[in-house]
XYZ file of C-alpha atoms in Angstrom:
376
model
C -0.005 -0.066 0.013
C 2.767 2.249 0.931
C 4.728 1.456 -2.371
C 1.484 2.417 -4.331
C 1.082 5.783 -2.462
C 4.838 6.494 -3.218
C 4.348 5.748 -6.863
C 1.282 7.926 -7.042
C 3.174 10.774 -5.317
C 6.221 10.484 -7.531
C 4.065 10.323 -10.753
C 2.200 13.488 -9.515
C 5.385 15.238 -8.982
C 6.394 14.372 -12.608
C 3.159 15.752 -13.815
C 3.939 19.067 -12.022
C 7.278 19.071 -13.505
C 5.743 18.475 -17.035
C 3.228 21.251 -16.525
C 6.096 23.600 -15.535
C 7.515 23.207 -19.043
C 4.247 23.758 -20.823
C 4.054 27.667 -21.201
C 0.793 27.516 -22.928
C -1.112 25.746 -20.077
C 0.778 27.909 -17.523
C -0.509 30.923 -19.339
C -3.974 29.749 -19.606
C -4.066 29.025 -15.841
C -2.735 32.414 -14.794
C -5.167 34.137 -17.202
C -8.211 32.065 -16.171
C -7.762 33.001 -12.363
C -6.620 36.620 -12.694
C -7.516 38.623 -15.858
C -10.499 36.497 -16.734
C -12.007 37.037 -13.189
C -11.367 40.777 -13.230
C -12.665 41.504 -16.757
C -15.700 39.325 -16.162
C -16.592 41.264 -13.000
C -15.896 44.777 -14.367
C -16.297 44.424 -18.022
C -19.505 42.498 -18.312
C -21.733 44.453 -15.875
C -25.224 43.438 -15.623
C -26.138 46.770 -13.880
C -27.559 49.783 -15.809
C -24.571 52.055 -16.383
C -24.440 55.348 -18.486
C -27.320 54.501 -20.615
C -27.793 56.766 -23.532
C -31.265 58.510 -23.230
C -33.127 61.253 -25.164
C -36.314 63.114 -24.407
C -38.922 64.544 -26.818
C -40.528 67.112 -24.694
C -43.699 68.403 -26.518
C -45.213 69.711 -23.199
C -42.492 72.030 -22.158
C -43.980 72.187 -18.661
C -42.567 72.215 -15.252
C -43.267 68.510 -14.690
C -41.722 67.528 -17.991
C -38.625 69.422 -16.954
C -38.556 67.654 -13.640
C -38.795 64.259 -15.307
C -35.851 65.186 -17.605
C -33.654 66.281 -14.757
C -34.375 62.954 -12.760
C -32.385 60.787 -15.204
C -28.943 61.063 -13.491
C -25.568 59.317 -13.732
C -24.400 56.692 -13.122
C -27.417 55.018 -14.443
C -27.993 57.287 -17.371
C -26.143 59.896 -19.367
C -27.456 63.408 -19.185
C -30.744 63.425 -21.375
C -30.522 64.992 -24.727
C -33.398 66.964 -26.001
C -34.552 65.829 -29.544
C -37.355 66.360 -31.923
C -40.069 63.854 -32.559
C -39.072 63.530 -36.161
C -35.516 62.485 -34.958
C -36.559 59.374 -33.023
C -36.423 56.727 -35.797
C -33.097 58.026 -37.190
C -31.334 58.260 -33.847
C -32.443 54.912 -32.714
C -31.679 53.283 -36.025
C -28.135 54.444 -35.752
C -27.853 53.274 -32.227
C -27.289 56.794 -30.802
C -29.829 56.392 -27.975
C -30.980 53.187 -26.067
C -34.012 54.991 -24.671
C -36.100 57.778 -25.975
C -38.927 59.381 -23.630
C -41.822 61.096 -25.519
C -43.678 63.480 -23.237
C -46.942 64.382 -25.221
C -48.529 67.937 -25.216
C -50.671 68.865 -22.268
C -49.169 66.093 -20.230
C -48.854 68.140 -17.000
C -52.432 69.523 -17.360
C -53.838 66.010 -17.898
C -51.887 64.660 -14.799
C -53.329 67.486 -12.681
C -56.801 66.702 -14.079
C -56.363 63.054 -13.305
C -56.793 61.892 -16.878
C -54.075 59.442 -16.675
C -52.237 60.547 -20.000
C -50.081 58.021 -21.920
C -46.252 58.539 -21.866
C -44.214 56.638 -24.526
C -40.856 55.096 -23.981
C -39.017 53.731 -27.110
C -36.368 51.185 -26.225
C -33.587 49.572 -28.280
C -34.089 46.095 -27.142
C -30.985 44.873 -29.099
C -29.195 45.498 -25.839
C -31.564 42.943 -24.073
C -30.115 43.100 -20.567
C -30.009 46.907 -20.511
C -33.240 47.320 -22.077
C -35.069 45.184 -19.505
C -33.368 46.851 -16.547
C -33.510 50.413 -17.997
C -37.406 50.112 -18.611
C -37.889 49.426 -14.855
C -35.737 52.256 -13.857
C -37.484 54.619 -16.234
C -40.849 53.650 -15.074
C -39.921 54.028 -11.382
C -38.326 57.375 -11.979
C -41.238 58.912 -14.011
C -43.708 57.588 -11.412
C -41.745 58.974 -8.404
C -41.474 62.440 -10.074
C -45.098 62.482 -10.881
C -46.176 61.561 -7.375
C -43.666 64.121 -5.953
C -45.233 66.917 -8.174
C -48.666 66.254 -7.462
C -48.144 66.070 -3.760
C -45.748 68.999 -3.746
C -42.656 66.907 -2.634
C -44.825 65.320 0.180
C -45.005 61.533 0.467
C -48.358 60.062 -0.715
C -50.517 58.870 2.048
C -51.698 55.388 1.162
C -54.766 53.545 2.238
C -53.031 50.137 1.650
C -53.122 47.675 4.471
C -49.580 46.677 3.916
C -46.233 48.784 3.984
C -43.997 46.890 1.563
C -40.333 47.229 2.298
C -37.596 45.617 0.130
C -34.304 44.513 1.649
C -31.533 42.959 -0.417
C -29.789 40.187 1.427
C -26.191 39.160 0.914
C -25.687 41.965 -1.858
C -27.324 45.035 -0.571
C -26.119 47.331 -3.340
C -27.083 44.636 -6.029
C -23.548 44.861 -7.463
C -23.128 42.486 -10.265
C -19.257 42.139 -9.671
C -20.118 40.451 -6.399
C -21.834 37.559 -8.166
C -20.012 37.543 -11.498
C -16.354 37.259 -10.059
C -17.173 34.280 -7.874
C -19.279 32.548 -10.713
C -16.365 33.107 -13.213
C -14.069 31.207 -10.786
C -16.463 28.272 -10.389
C -16.916 28.097 -14.189
C -13.067 28.249 -14.574
C -12.605 25.377 -12.210
C -14.633 23.202 -14.409
C -12.955 24.359 -17.532
C -9.411 24.072 -16.312
C -9.535 20.757 -14.408
C -11.028 19.071 -17.442
C -8.360 20.539 -19.875
C -5.318 20.031 -17.687
C -5.920 16.438 -17.034
C -7.173 15.698 -20.482
C -4.059 17.413 -21.878
C -1.785 15.692 -19.592
C -2.810 12.312 -20.852
C -2.770 13.315 -24.512
C 0.597 15.013 -24.013
C 1.997 11.582 -22.695
C 0.399 9.712 -25.692
C 1.875 12.269 -28.263
C 5.260 12.382 -26.715
C 5.390 8.537 -26.475
C 6.036 8.621 -22.522
C 2.961 6.664 -21.825
C 4.679 3.568 -23.270
C 7.469 4.234 -20.648
C 4.998 4.187 -17.931
C 3.373 1.016 -19.101
C 6.615 -1.043 -18.951
C 7.168 0.197 -15.238
C 5.532 -1.697 -12.368
C 2.677 0.828 -12.251
C -1.015 0.106 -12.275
C -3.445 2.146 -14.374
C -5.167 3.400 -11.291
C -1.869 4.749 -10.025
C -1.188 6.717 -13.233
C -4.708 8.138 -13.205
C -4.649 9.056 -9.587
C -1.300 10.860 -10.106
C -2.769 12.983 -12.794
C -5.834 13.756 -10.649
C -4.051 14.900 -7.540
C -1.327 16.926 -9.232
C -3.673 18.926 -11.553
C -6.320 19.138 -8.893
C -3.722 20.706 -6.495
C -2.712 23.213 -9.156
C -6.407 24.321 -9.579
C -6.967 24.413 -5.765
C -3.908 26.636 -5.163
C -4.982 28.832 -8.161
C -8.445 29.220 -6.636
C -7.320 30.072 -3.235
C -4.976 32.637 -4.653
C -7.584 34.098 -7.007
C -10.103 34.408 -4.040
C -7.688 36.195 -1.777
C -5.928 38.423 -4.335
C -8.456 39.097 -7.230
C -11.752 38.743 -5.702
C -11.269 40.044 -2.104
C -8.270 42.520 -2.689
C -8.597 43.926 -6.167
C -12.468 43.757 -6.544
C -13.217 44.232 -2.868
C -15.885 41.430 -2.793
C -16.742 40.384 0.646
C -16.975 36.717 1.066
C -19.365 35.625 3.904
C -18.217 32.049 4.512
C -15.045 29.990 4.989
C -12.754 29.776 2.116
C -11.410 26.515 3.484
C -14.723 25.049 3.411
C -15.180 25.983 -0.070
C -11.769 24.708 -1.081
C -12.684 21.398 0.484
C -16.050 21.344 -1.466
C -13.943 22.164 -4.616
C -11.638 19.314 -3.960
C -14.603 16.843 -3.902
C -15.843 18.391 -7.149
C -12.389 18.162 -8.764
C -12.438 14.358 -8.045
C -15.304 14.349 -10.566
C -13.932 16.930 -13.174
C -10.518 15.672 -13.370
C -11.851 12.122 -13.997
C -13.990 13.460 -16.746
C -10.974 15.058 -18.336
C -9.247 11.842 -18.322
C -12.249 9.994 -19.668
C -12.558 12.451 -22.605
C -8.836 12.089 -23.353
C -9.429 8.368 -23.624
C -12.010 8.997 -26.432
C -9.790 11.539 -28.317
C -6.871 10.774 -30.424
C -5.574 14.349 -30.326
C -5.899 17.608 -28.881
C -8.207 19.046 -31.467
C -10.537 16.130 -31.019
C -10.342 16.658 -27.277
C -11.287 20.349 -27.765
C -14.394 19.200 -29.593
C -15.425 16.886 -27.001
C -14.756 19.565 -24.376
C -17.238 21.846 -26.223
C -19.916 19.242 -26.278
C -19.584 18.056 -22.630
C -18.027 20.901 -20.537
C -20.030 23.936 -21.816
C -23.447 22.321 -21.139
C -22.223 21.333 -17.725
C -21.476 25.071 -17.046
C -24.390 26.572 -18.683
C -26.843 24.237 -17.052
C -25.151 24.179 -13.598
C -27.220 27.086 -12.238
C -24.547 29.593 -12.247
C -25.654 31.353 -15.439
C -29.487 30.892 -15.098
C -31.385 29.560 -12.037
C -32.140 25.900 -12.125
C -35.753 26.665 -11.403
C -36.081 28.360 -14.760
C -35.193 25.297 -16.734
C -37.681 22.792 -18.070
C -38.716 20.186 -15.405
C -37.259 17.377 -17.302
C -33.910 19.085 -17.619
C -34.003 20.029 -13.876
C -34.304 16.333 -12.984
C -31.598 15.155 -15.350
C -29.150 17.779 -14.114
C -29.577 16.586 -10.558
C -27.182 13.709 -11.519
C -24.434 16.323 -12.586
C -22.022 17.234 -9.767
C -21.708 20.649 -11.304
C -25.219 21.745 -10.056
C -24.439 20.720 -6.498
C -21.106 22.476 -6.629
C -22.550 25.653 -7.838
C -25.282 25.402 -5.222
C -23.045 24.912 -2.146
C -20.344 27.246 -3.431
C -23.043 30.046 -3.417
C -24.257 28.981 -0.123
C -20.877 29.087 1.454
C -19.239 32.257 -0.168
C -22.522 34.324 -0.527
C -24.651 33.348 2.484
C -21.958 31.938 4.985
C -23.182 28.481 5.188
C -21.343 26.018 7.411
C -20.628 22.293 6.943
C -23.911 21.495 8.878
C -25.856 22.971 5.978
C -23.840 21.939 2.863
C -22.792 18.436 3.896
C -25.638 16.750 2.171
C -24.698 18.187 -1.123
C -21.034 17.415 -0.324
C -22.097 13.636 0.173
C -23.848 13.748 -3.291
C -21.095 15.295 -5.111
C -18.615 12.798 -3.539
C -20.912 9.779 -4.305
C -21.466 10.763 -8.066
C -17.628 11.630 -8.360
C -16.601 8.140 -6.967
C -18.987 6.303 -9.350
C -17.846 8.334 -12.396
C -14.216 7.942 -11.338
C -14.550 4.090 -11.096
C -16.075 4.174 -14.620
C -13.314 6.567 -15.993
C -10.782 4.293 -14.581
C -12.197 1.213 -16.302
C -12.111 3.101 -19.552
C -8.542 4.376 -18.911
C -7.421 0.653 -18.134
C -8.856 -0.455 -21.437
C -7.349 2.316 -23.420
C -3.855 1.702 -22.167
C -4.161 -2.052 -22.353
C -4.946 -1.633 -26.169
C -1.514 0.039 -26.379
C 0.264 -2.898 -25.527
């Protein structure tokens, strides 16, 4: 037993040395856990930011002026006054995302209680910004009308409830808090599959797999060495990325234990690294491996619940994805890092991930054994 563990350890060290001499993979790891995290958090914001807006003011009243002055940075650029005949041209050229049309006698109709129509034209090619912006514009206009009618005195409501909204875990609704952590989770899946798959294919292309086969080594020892070595690289990279990029550079507060998250990551890596080896046994070259990666890994990431909630997926797909460790990994990662969940809360999901990973690891080991037996 000790001899097997020593073999696994020494083979793993060999894997680390091989990785050290692969500048492309080294660069991919560094980029995935540094620049990729930062740009995803700061460059792909889901918040409304500096949206271009124009106003067609056909009323020229005090109320219409107040509405125009209410659109402020950082959500909107300062509104530009345009004519009604300029709407189509400016929106066709993408000059404005939103154009608010205030009709004649708007103020008089509001005071008379006639509920006048107010038109908002939206360029919905920017789908995310269009949906958020429509809500913001509706809220801003409604608030300004209420203030104007009540002379800046809050409206007295006869409603039986007083609705108060409180945002938990992300009070400022800052998208970078969510995006940065989810980018790390997605990169864990991507890099763990790529590293282990590339390690096996590299052995095959360089002819060193034959050298291993003539040694007193078992297939499971070769496979375990690749799993622990590449898994360790991912774990160290994740720990550094959380500390240096997420917490220090992006100033994202992590509510839970990073060590508990890394432990959960190690359980998930048991599955994803085995998946990388399994795909490498099916592929004959790196281009083929890349195609298999697209077919398998991308659906795992897109349907894991990190991009869209599991609840929004079709019921059949939800049931199928319960057998994917990526779903449970995303779930307990969010619970730990966002909501500060402890082991007493996430241990059932830990157990599910470990169980599925163990079963798939055994299956991948069988496939690996058959693939290298065919090389004799």
